[in-house]
Short mmCIF file of C-alpha atoms in Angstrom, two decimals:
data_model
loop_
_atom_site.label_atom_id
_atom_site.label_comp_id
_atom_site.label_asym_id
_atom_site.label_seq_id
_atom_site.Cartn_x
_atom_site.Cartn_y
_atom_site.Cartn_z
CA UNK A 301 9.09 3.12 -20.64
CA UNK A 302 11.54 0.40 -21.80
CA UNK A 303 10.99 0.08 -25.70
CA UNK A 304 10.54 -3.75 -25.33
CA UNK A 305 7.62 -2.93 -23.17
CA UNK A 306 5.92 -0.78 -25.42
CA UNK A 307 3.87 -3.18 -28.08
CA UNK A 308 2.60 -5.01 -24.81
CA UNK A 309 1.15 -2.24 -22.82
CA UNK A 310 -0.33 -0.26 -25.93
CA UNK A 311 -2.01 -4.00 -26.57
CA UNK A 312 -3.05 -4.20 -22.87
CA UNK A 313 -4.07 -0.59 -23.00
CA UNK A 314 -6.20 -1.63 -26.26
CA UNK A 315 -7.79 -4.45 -24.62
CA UNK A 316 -9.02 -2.94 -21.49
CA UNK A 317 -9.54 0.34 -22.62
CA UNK A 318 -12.97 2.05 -20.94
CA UNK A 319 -12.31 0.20 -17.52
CA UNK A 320 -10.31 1.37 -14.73
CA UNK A 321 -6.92 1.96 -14.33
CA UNK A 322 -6.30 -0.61 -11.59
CA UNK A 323 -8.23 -2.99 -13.67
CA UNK A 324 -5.48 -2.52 -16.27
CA UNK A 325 -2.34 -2.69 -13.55
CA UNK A 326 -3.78 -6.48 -12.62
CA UNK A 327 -4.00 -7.60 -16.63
CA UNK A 328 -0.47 -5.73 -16.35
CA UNK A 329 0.63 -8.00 -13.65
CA UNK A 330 -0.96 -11.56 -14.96
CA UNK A 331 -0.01 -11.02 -17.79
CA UNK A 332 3.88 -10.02 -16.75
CA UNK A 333 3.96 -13.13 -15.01
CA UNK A 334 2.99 -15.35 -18.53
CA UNK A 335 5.31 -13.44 -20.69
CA UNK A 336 9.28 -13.15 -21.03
CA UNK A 337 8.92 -9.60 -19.13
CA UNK A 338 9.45 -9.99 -15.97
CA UNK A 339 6.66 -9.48 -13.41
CA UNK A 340 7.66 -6.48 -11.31
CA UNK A 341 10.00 -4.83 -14.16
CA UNK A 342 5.95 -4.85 -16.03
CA UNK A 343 4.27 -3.71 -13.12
CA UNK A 344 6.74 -0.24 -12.65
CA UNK A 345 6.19 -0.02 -16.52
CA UNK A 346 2.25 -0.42 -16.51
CA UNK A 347 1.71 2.16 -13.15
CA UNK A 348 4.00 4.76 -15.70
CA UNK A 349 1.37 3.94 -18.33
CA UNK A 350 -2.05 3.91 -16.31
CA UNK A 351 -0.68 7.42 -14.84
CA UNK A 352 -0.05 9.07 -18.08
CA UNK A 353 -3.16 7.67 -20.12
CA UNK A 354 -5.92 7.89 -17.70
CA UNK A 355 -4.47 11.61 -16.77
CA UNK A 356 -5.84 12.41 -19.96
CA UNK A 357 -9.24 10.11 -19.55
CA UNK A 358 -12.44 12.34 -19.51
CA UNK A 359 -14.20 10.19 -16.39
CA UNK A 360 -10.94 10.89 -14.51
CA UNK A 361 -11.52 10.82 -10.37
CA UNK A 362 -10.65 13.19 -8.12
CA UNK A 363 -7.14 13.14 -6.53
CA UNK A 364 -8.24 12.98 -2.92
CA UNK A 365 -8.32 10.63 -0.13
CA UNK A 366 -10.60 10.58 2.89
CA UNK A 367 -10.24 12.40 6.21
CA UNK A 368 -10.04 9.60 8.46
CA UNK A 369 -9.01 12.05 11.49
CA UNK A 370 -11.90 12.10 13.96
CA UNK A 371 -13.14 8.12 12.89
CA UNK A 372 -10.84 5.98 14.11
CA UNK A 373 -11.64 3.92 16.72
CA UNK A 374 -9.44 1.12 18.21
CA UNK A 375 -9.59 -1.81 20.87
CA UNK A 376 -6.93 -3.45 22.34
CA UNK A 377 -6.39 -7.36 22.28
CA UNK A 378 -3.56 -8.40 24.93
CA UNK A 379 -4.30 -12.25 24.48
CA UNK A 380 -4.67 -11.60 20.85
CA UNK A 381 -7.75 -14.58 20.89
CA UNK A 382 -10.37 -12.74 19.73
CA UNK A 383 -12.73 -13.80 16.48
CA UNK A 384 -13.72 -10.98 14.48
CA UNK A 385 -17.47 -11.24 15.74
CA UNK A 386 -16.25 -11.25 19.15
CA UNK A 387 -13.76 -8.32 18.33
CA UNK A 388 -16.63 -6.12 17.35
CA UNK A 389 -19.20 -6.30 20.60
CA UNK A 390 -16.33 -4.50 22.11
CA UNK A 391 -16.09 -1.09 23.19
CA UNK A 392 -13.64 0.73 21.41
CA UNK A 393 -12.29 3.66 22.12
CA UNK A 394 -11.56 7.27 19.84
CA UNK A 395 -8.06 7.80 18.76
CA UNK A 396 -7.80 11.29 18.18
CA UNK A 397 -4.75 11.56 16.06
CA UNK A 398 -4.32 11.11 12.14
CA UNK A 399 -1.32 8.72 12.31
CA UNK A 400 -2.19 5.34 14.34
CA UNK A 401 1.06 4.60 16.74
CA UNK A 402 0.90 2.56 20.02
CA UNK A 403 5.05 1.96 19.68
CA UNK A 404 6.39 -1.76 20.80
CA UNK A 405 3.80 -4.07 21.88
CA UNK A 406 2.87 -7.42 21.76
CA UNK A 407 -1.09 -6.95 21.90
CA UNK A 408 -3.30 -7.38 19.20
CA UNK A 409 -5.06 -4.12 18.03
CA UNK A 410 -8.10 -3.90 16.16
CA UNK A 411 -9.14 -0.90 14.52
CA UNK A 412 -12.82 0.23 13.76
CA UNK A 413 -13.60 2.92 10.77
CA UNK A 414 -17.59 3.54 9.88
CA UNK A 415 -17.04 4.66 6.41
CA UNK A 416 -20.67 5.46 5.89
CA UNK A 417 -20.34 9.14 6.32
CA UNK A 418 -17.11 9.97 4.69
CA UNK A 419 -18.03 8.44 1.19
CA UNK A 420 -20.59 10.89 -0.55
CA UNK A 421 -19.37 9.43 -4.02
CA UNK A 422 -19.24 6.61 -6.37
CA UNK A 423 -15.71 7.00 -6.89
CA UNK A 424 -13.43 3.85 -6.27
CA UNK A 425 -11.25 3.84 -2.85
CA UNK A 426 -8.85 2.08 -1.81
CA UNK A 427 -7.23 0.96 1.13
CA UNK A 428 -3.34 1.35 1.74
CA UNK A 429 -0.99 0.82 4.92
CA UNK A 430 2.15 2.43 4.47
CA UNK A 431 4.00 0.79 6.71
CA UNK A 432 5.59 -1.92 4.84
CA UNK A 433 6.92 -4.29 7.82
CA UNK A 434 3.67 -5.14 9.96
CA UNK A 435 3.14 -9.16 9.87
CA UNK A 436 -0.11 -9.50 9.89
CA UNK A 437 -3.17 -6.87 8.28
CA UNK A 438 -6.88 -8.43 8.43
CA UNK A 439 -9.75 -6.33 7.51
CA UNK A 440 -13.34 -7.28 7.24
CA UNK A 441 -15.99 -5.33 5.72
CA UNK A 442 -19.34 -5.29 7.04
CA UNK A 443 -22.01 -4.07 6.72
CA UNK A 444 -24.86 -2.35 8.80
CA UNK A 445 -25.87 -5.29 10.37
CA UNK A 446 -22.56 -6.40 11.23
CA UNK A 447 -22.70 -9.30 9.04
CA UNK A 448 -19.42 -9.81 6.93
CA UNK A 449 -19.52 -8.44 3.53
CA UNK A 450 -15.44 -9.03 2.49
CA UNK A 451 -12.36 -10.86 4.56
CA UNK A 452 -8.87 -10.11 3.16
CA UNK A 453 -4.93 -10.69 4.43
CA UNK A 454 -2.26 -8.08 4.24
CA UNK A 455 1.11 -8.06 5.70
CA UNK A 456 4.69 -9.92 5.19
CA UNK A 457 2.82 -12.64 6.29
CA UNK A 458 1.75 -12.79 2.42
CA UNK A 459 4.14 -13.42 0.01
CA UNK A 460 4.97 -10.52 -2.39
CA UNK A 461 3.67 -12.92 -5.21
CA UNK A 462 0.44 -13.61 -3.31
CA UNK A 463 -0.30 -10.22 -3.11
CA UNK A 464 -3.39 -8.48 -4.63
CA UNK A 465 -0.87 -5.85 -5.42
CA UNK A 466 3.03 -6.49 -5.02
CA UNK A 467 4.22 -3.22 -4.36
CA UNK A 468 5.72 -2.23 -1.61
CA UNK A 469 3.24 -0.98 0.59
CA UNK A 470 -0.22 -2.69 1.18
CA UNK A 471 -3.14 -1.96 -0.64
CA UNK A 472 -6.69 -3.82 -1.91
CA UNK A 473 -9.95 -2.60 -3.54
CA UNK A 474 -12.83 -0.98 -1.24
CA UNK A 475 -16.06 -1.81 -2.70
CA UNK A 476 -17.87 1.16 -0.95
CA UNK A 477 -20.99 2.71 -1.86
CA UNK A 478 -22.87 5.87 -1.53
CA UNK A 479 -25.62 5.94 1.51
CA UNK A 480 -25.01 2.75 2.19
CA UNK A 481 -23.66 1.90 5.69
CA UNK A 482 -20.98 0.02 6.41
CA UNK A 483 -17.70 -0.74 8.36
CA UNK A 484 -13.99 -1.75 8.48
CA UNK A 485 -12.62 -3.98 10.78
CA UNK A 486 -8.87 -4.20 10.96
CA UNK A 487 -6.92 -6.57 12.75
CA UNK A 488 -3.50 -5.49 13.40
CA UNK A 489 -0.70 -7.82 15.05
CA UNK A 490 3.15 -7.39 14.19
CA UNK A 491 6.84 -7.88 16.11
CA UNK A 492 8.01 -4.30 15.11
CA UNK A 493 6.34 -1.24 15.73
CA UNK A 494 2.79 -1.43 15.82
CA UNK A 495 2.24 2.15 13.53
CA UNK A 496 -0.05 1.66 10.97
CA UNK A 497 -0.58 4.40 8.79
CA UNK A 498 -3.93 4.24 6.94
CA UNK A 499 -5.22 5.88 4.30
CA UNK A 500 -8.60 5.48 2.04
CA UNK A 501 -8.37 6.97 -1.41
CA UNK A 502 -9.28 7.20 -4.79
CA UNK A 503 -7.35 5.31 -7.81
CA UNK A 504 -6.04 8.88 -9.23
CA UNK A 505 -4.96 9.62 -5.64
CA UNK A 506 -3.43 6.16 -5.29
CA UNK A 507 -2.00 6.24 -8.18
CA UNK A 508 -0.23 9.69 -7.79
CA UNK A 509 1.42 8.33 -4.28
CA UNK A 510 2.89 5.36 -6.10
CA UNK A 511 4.32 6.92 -8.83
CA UNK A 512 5.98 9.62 -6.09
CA UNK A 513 7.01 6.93 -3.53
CA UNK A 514 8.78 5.10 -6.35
CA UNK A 515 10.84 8.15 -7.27
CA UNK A 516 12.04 8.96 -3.84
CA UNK A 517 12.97 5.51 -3.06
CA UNK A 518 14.89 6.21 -6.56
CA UNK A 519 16.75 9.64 -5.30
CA UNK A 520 17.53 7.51 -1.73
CA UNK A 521 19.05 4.86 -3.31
CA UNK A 522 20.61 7.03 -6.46
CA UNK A 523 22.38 9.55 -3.97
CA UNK A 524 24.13 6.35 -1.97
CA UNK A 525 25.03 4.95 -5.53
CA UNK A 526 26.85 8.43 -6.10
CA UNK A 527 28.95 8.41 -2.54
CA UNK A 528 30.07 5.06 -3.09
CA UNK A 529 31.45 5.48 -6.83
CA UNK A 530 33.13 8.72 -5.56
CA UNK A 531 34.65 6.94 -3.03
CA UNK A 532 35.76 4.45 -5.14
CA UNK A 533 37.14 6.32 -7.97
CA UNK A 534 39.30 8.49 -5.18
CA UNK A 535 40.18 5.46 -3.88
CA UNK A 536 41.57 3.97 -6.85
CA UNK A 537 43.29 6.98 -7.65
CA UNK A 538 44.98 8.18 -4.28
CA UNK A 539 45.45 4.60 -2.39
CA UNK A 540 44.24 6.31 0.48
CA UNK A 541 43.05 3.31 2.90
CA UNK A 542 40.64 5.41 4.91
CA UNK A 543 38.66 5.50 1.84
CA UNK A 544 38.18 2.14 1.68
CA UNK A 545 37.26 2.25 5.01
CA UNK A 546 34.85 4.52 3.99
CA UNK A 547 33.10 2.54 1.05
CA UNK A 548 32.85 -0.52 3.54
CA UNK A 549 31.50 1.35 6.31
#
């Protein structure tokens, strides 16, 4: 951590000690966006922090995330004029594999998970779609009934600063509870590839997959930065044209 950083998130850390780390990430976040630090510099800062310090917490979860094989159902939406309450008197069908993909389309999917028998916990979950480019993400929670318990917006159609979380994937807060029944209801529309990559899991677990996303976008990036200052340094040195050619390409 930057040492500039460090009297803030030992303060933060203070303040909010005894709640959960996520809980700490969004003080992180507000409060990056009041102070001189910036807002995302704080937030890669304050995920190091929650990592290290609630490794060490006694009420620590379990690093897991839910088997969602097998419960996954899905209905497709050509028009894409469905309501959500109209979307769910449909009959979906199973999707047997782990990873949702349907390739290039222009139909609206919506995607049906009854979470009711795959939480036998009361640790936190959370949802996350790692697949950074789909426009639009809407998932409503209801409950046994069918009556709507939560709405919320993912996608690029949200601004990064509008986000719940503004990283680079999307995630939000599950408030699921043990032996109680309930479902999700995604709605999925988006110009590129309509994969959407789901995963329900705890904070630990969540946390964990940041924290090792972040460093192999770092590796990707750092290995380029190495190719193109050897390149340039032999370029300098030799005159050799193609190298240039190189760098540019």
């Amino acid at each position: 951590l930057k040492t500039t950083n460090v009297f803030h998130l030992a303060k933060l850390y203070q303040s909010t000690k005894g709640t959960n780390s996520f809980k700490v990430y969004e003080c992180a976040r507000l409060y990056g966006q009041r102070s001189s630090v910036g807002p995302y510099e704080f937030e890669r800062d304050v995920l190091s922090l929650a990592v290290v310090l609630f490794a060490h917490s006694s009420s620590i979860q379990k690093d897991e995330s839910l088997p969602l094989k097998g419960h996954i159902y899905y209905y497709e939406d050509p028009e894409g004029t469905l309501s959500w309450q109209e979307a769910n008197q449909k009959a979906f069908q199973f999707y047997p594999k782990e990873r949702i993909n349907f390739g290039f389309t222009s139909s609206v999917f919506w995607f049906k998970i009854n979470v009711s028998s795959l939480v036998n916990d009361s640790f936190q979950r959370w949802l996350m779609v790692t697949y950074p480019v789909l426009n639009e993400i809407d998932l409503y929670h209801l409950d046994g009934n069918g009556h709507l318990i939560e709405y919320k917006r993912m996608g690029t159609s949200v601004a990064r600063q509008d986000r719940e979380y503004p990283i680079r994937n999307f995630l939000t807060e599950l408030r699921l509870e043990k032996d109680t029944n309930s479902t999700l209801l995604l709605r999925v529309q988006t110009q590129s590839s309509m994969q959407v990559p789901l995963s329900i899991s705890t904070t630990a677990k969540i946390l964990s997959d940041i924290e090792s996303g972040s460093l192999r976008i770092g590796i990707y990036y750092g290995i380029f930065l190495i190719i193109f200052l050897y390149n340039a340094l032999i370029f300098m040195y030799t005159k050799d044209p193609n190298y240039l050619r190189y760098i540019l390409f």
